[in-house]
Structures are given as C-alpha cells and as structure tokens.
Amino acid sequence: MFKKKYKPQFGILTIILLAAIAVLIAADLITKHFEEQQLWNIVIIRNFIEIRAGIRNSGCAFSFLDDNPEIGQPIFITLTFLLLAVLIFGFIFIPNRFVILKSAISLLIAGAIGNLVDRIALYEVRDWFGLNIFGSMAFCNFADFWIVLGAILAVIDLMFLNEYAVFPLTKTAKAAQQAKKEEEERKKAAQSADGAEAEVPVSEDTTNESDTKENGD
C-alpha cells in the first residue's frame, strides 16, 4: 500500500471519516449517559435481545476477561493506546483509494476511544445492550459494535476486495493485481536484458586483451 516514502493522505475522505469518528464516539458516550440516567430496562426478545441498565464490564468486549480488574484495566488501557497509535498511523498514511479499509479503521478508532474514555474515567466500561451468544447473554455497547464491525470490514477488504487482497473477488482487485504482475514481469525482463547487454562488453574486452598479447609476442 505504501511506496518507499510514507506520505500523509488528506482530502475529502479524511474530513468525512474524521466527522464520522466524532459522531460515532458521541453516539457511544451519549447512549451510555442516558442508560445511566434513565435506568433502561427493555426486553425486545426475552433471553435473546435485551436492554438493561447497570451492567458494568471491567474486562474486554462483551464482558470478556472481566476478572481481576486491578490487573486487567491497566493492561487494557495500555494496549488500547498502542492499538490507537497503529490505527491512527494507518488512517493517516494509507492511500485514500482504500476507502473500505480506511472506513474500517475509522470504526475501530471510534470504538477504541469510546471504551477508553470509560476505562480511564470509571475503570470499567458501561454496557447496556444484551445479545444471546452461544446460549448465554453477553452485554456490550455501541463502541463494541463499532470495533466488531470495523474488524469484519477490514478482514473482508484485505481478504477479498482491495488490490492487495489474498483472494481477490472484485474486478478492480483482479485488474490491479494483474497490472502489478505484468509490471513485475516487465521489470524482470528489463533486468535480464540489461544483464545480457552487460556481458557483451566483458567478452569483447577479453578478446581485445588476448589480441594485444598475441601481437606483442
């Protein structure tokens, strides 16, 4: 995705995605605030989809790894800062033609910041949306949804859609990879031709040296 030198990528897409990140973070924090203030308790589909107030998660997404918060929270906070550094670097330097990938990174950034605010301010994450996963209720929030959606989009794009896809499915991806392959073949052919040309003067010089020695004798 990058050439020899890293170059920041700015433009209309960057502005749109920055605005989207701000909106997504605000949506997460606002819903958490209203959950706390209004004590939501709504059963949409019993034992499958429920909205419940007062759920607090001292672990990771969907109440995962919530034991020993005194140890876990500093680790999660540190890892989140490291992840954000990588994501922000990618957001800035990945070319804007990778729209889906940059959108996925934007979702990941918004989700990471949304939960990071909770971890720093409260040392836990406010969850309110319950979903039955593998037979048990797991509670999460909008930030978790942004993270999951962003991860899914990034995997799909890297696996199937963009020009570096492992298994390209789109015409654009296939055409880009074909063009790249042809360019590499042209470079190899040019290098082989240069190598062949470089050998010719050497043989001529050797012949001249031999002739000179014979004439001298």
C-alpha positions as a printed Julia matrix, in Angstrom:
217×3 Matrix{Float64}:
   0.0     0.0     0.0
   2.94    2.28    0.6
   5.75    3.4    -1.63
   9.28    3.97   -0.43
   8.37    7.14    1.44
   5.39    7.48    3.76
   3.2    10.38    2.74
   0.24   11.66    4.78
  -3.05   11.27    2.96
  -5.52   14.11    3.37
  -8.58   15.12    1.4
 -12.37   14.98    1.39
 -12.4    11.33    2.5
 -10.27   12.19    5.53
 -12.62   15.0     6.55
 -15.68   12.78    6.14
 -14.16    9.95    8.16
 -12.96   12.3    10.93
 -16.51   13.65   11.21
 -17.82   10.07   11.27
 -15.39    9.14   14.06
 -16.59   12.1    16.14
 -20.26   11.17   15.58
 -19.66    7.51   16.47
 -17.81    8.4    19.67
 -20.56   10.84   20.64
 -23.25    8.21   19.94
 -21.49    5.73   22.2
 -20.93    8.13   25.09
 -24.42    9.68   24.86
 -26.16    6.3    24.97
 -24.04    5.3    27.95
 -25.03    8.53   29.71
 -28.76    8.03   29.11
 -28.52    4.39   30.18
 -27.11    5.61   33.48
 -29.6     8.43   33.93
 -32.79    6.7    32.78
 -32.03    3.16   34.0
 -33.08    1.42   30.82
 -34.77   -1.97   31.2
 -36.33   -3.16   27.94
 -36.91   -6.73   26.77
 -37.0    -6.85   22.98
 -36.8   -10.65   22.64
 -36.59  -12.38   26.01
 -33.31  -14.2    26.57
 -32.11  -13.09   23.14
 -32.06   -9.27   22.83
 -32.44   -7.16   25.96
 -31.52   -3.64   27.03
 -30.57   -3.39   30.67
 -29.11   -0.65   32.85
 -26.34   -1.04   35.36
 -24.2    -3.59   33.53
 -20.55   -2.82   34.13
 -17.67   -4.55   32.44
 -14.21   -4.46   33.94
 -12.88   -6.7    31.19
 -12.86   -6.55   27.42
 -15.64   -6.54   24.81
 -18.85   -8.45   25.57
 -17.83   -8.89   29.25
 -14.81  -10.93   28.22
 -11.87  -11.21   30.65
 -13.58   -9.33   33.48
 -11.66  -10.98   36.33
  -9.03   -9.07   38.34
  -9.78   -5.52   37.08
  -6.89   -4.12   39.14
  -4.54   -6.02   36.86
  -6.66   -6.11   33.72
  -7.61   -2.46   33.39
  -4.06   -1.02   33.23
  -3.22   -3.7    30.65
  -6.32   -2.91   28.58
  -5.65    0.83   28.75
  -2.03    0.38   27.67
  -2.95   -1.98   24.86
  -5.68    0.41   23.7
  -3.2     3.29   23.45
  -0.81    1.1    21.47
  -3.62   -0.05   19.19
  -4.77    3.52   18.66
  -1.24    4.57   17.69
  -1.17    1.87   15.0
  -4.69    2.67   13.79
  -4.06    6.41   13.61
  -0.83    5.81   11.69
  -2.74    3.65    9.22
  -5.55    6.2     8.97
  -3.08    8.96    8.11
  -0.79    7.12    5.71
  -2.94    4.51    3.93
  -3.84    5.96    0.49
  -7.38    7.28    0.17
  -8.21    4.85   -2.62
  -8.56    2.19    0.1
 -11.97    3.56    1.1
 -13.31    0.42    2.79
 -10.14   -0.22    4.76
  -9.92    3.39    5.97
 -13.62    3.29    6.9
 -12.96    0.11    8.88
 -10.04    1.78   10.66
 -12.31    4.74   11.48
 -14.8     2.38   13.14
 -12.01    0.75   15.13
 -10.68    4.13   16.26
 -14.15    5.3    17.35
 -14.83    2.11   19.27
 -11.44    2.08   20.94
 -11.75    5.71   22.07
 -15.34    5.23   23.29
 -14.37    2.4    25.64
 -11.04    4.01   26.53
 -12.89    7.03   27.95
 -14.83    4.71   30.25
 -11.76    2.77   31.32
  -9.81    5.9    32.23
 -12.71    7.75   33.89
 -14.51    4.85   35.58
 -12.04    1.97   35.47
 -14.82   -0.05   33.84
 -17.0     0.04   30.72
 -20.71    0.81   30.74
 -22.63   -1.87   28.83
 -26.36   -1.86   28.17
 -27.18   -3.94   25.07
 -27.6    -7.66   25.7
 -27.33  -10.29   22.99
 -27.53  -14.06   23.34
 -24.27  -15.53   22.08
 -23.78  -19.27   22.17
 -26.55  -19.76   24.72
 -25.69  -17.01   27.21
 -26.38  -13.28   27.38
 -23.41  -11.01   26.65
 -23.73   -7.27   27.21
 -21.98   -4.64   25.16
 -22.33   -1.06   23.89
 -22.06    0.9    20.67
 -18.26    1.1    20.95
 -18.1    -2.71   20.92
 -20.3    -2.75   17.82
 -18.0    -0.25   16.08
 -14.99   -2.44   16.89
 -16.6    -5.67   15.69
 -17.96   -4.06   12.52
 -14.62   -2.39   11.78
 -12.72   -5.65   12.25
 -15.14   -7.52    9.95
 -14.88   -4.84    7.24
 -11.07   -4.79    7.45
 -10.83   -8.59    7.12
 -13.26   -8.69    4.19
 -11.41   -5.89    2.39
  -7.95   -7.38    2.95
  -9.08  -10.88    2.03
 -11.3   -10.22   -0.98
 -11.74   -6.61   -2.11
  -8.73   -4.34   -2.31
  -5.81   -4.5    -4.72
  -3.68   -6.43   -2.22
  -6.44   -8.95   -1.41
  -5.37  -12.52   -0.68
  -8.3   -13.89   -2.7
  -9.4   -11.03   -5.0
 -13.06  -11.25   -5.97
 -13.83   -7.84   -7.46
 -12.92   -6.77  -11.0
 -10.95   -3.83   -9.62
  -8.86   -6.04   -7.33
  -8.21   -8.59  -10.07
  -7.26   -5.89  -12.58
  -4.92   -4.21  -10.08
  -3.18   -7.46   -9.24
  -2.89   -8.39  -12.93
  -1.38   -4.99  -13.71
   1.06   -5.4   -10.82
   2.04   -8.87  -12.06
   2.61   -7.57  -15.59
   4.71   -4.7   -14.24
   6.87   -7.13  -12.26
   7.33   -9.3   -15.36
   8.38   -6.23  -17.39
  10.91   -5.31  -14.72
  12.34   -8.83  -14.69
  12.57   -8.83  -18.48
  14.3    -5.44  -18.43
  16.76   -6.63  -15.78
  17.51   -9.77  -17.79
  18.1    -7.66  -20.91
  20.41   -5.32  -19.01
  22.33   -8.29  -17.65
  22.77   -9.74  -21.13
  23.99   -6.42  -22.5
  26.43   -6.05  -19.63
  28.06   -9.39  -20.5
  28.86   -8.37  -24.11
  31.48   -5.68  -23.38
  33.27   -8.01  -20.98
  33.76  -10.67  -23.65
  34.91   -8.05  -26.18
  37.46   -6.65  -23.73
  38.78  -10.12  -23.08
  39.16  -10.72  -26.81
  40.98   -7.41  -27.26
  43.36   -8.2   -24.43
  44.15  -11.59  -25.97
  44.8   -10.0   -29.38
  47.12   -7.42  -27.8
  49.17  -10.11  -26.1
  49.46  -12.1   -29.35
  50.59   -9.01  -31.28
  53.13   -8.21  -28.58
  54.57  -11.7   -28.81
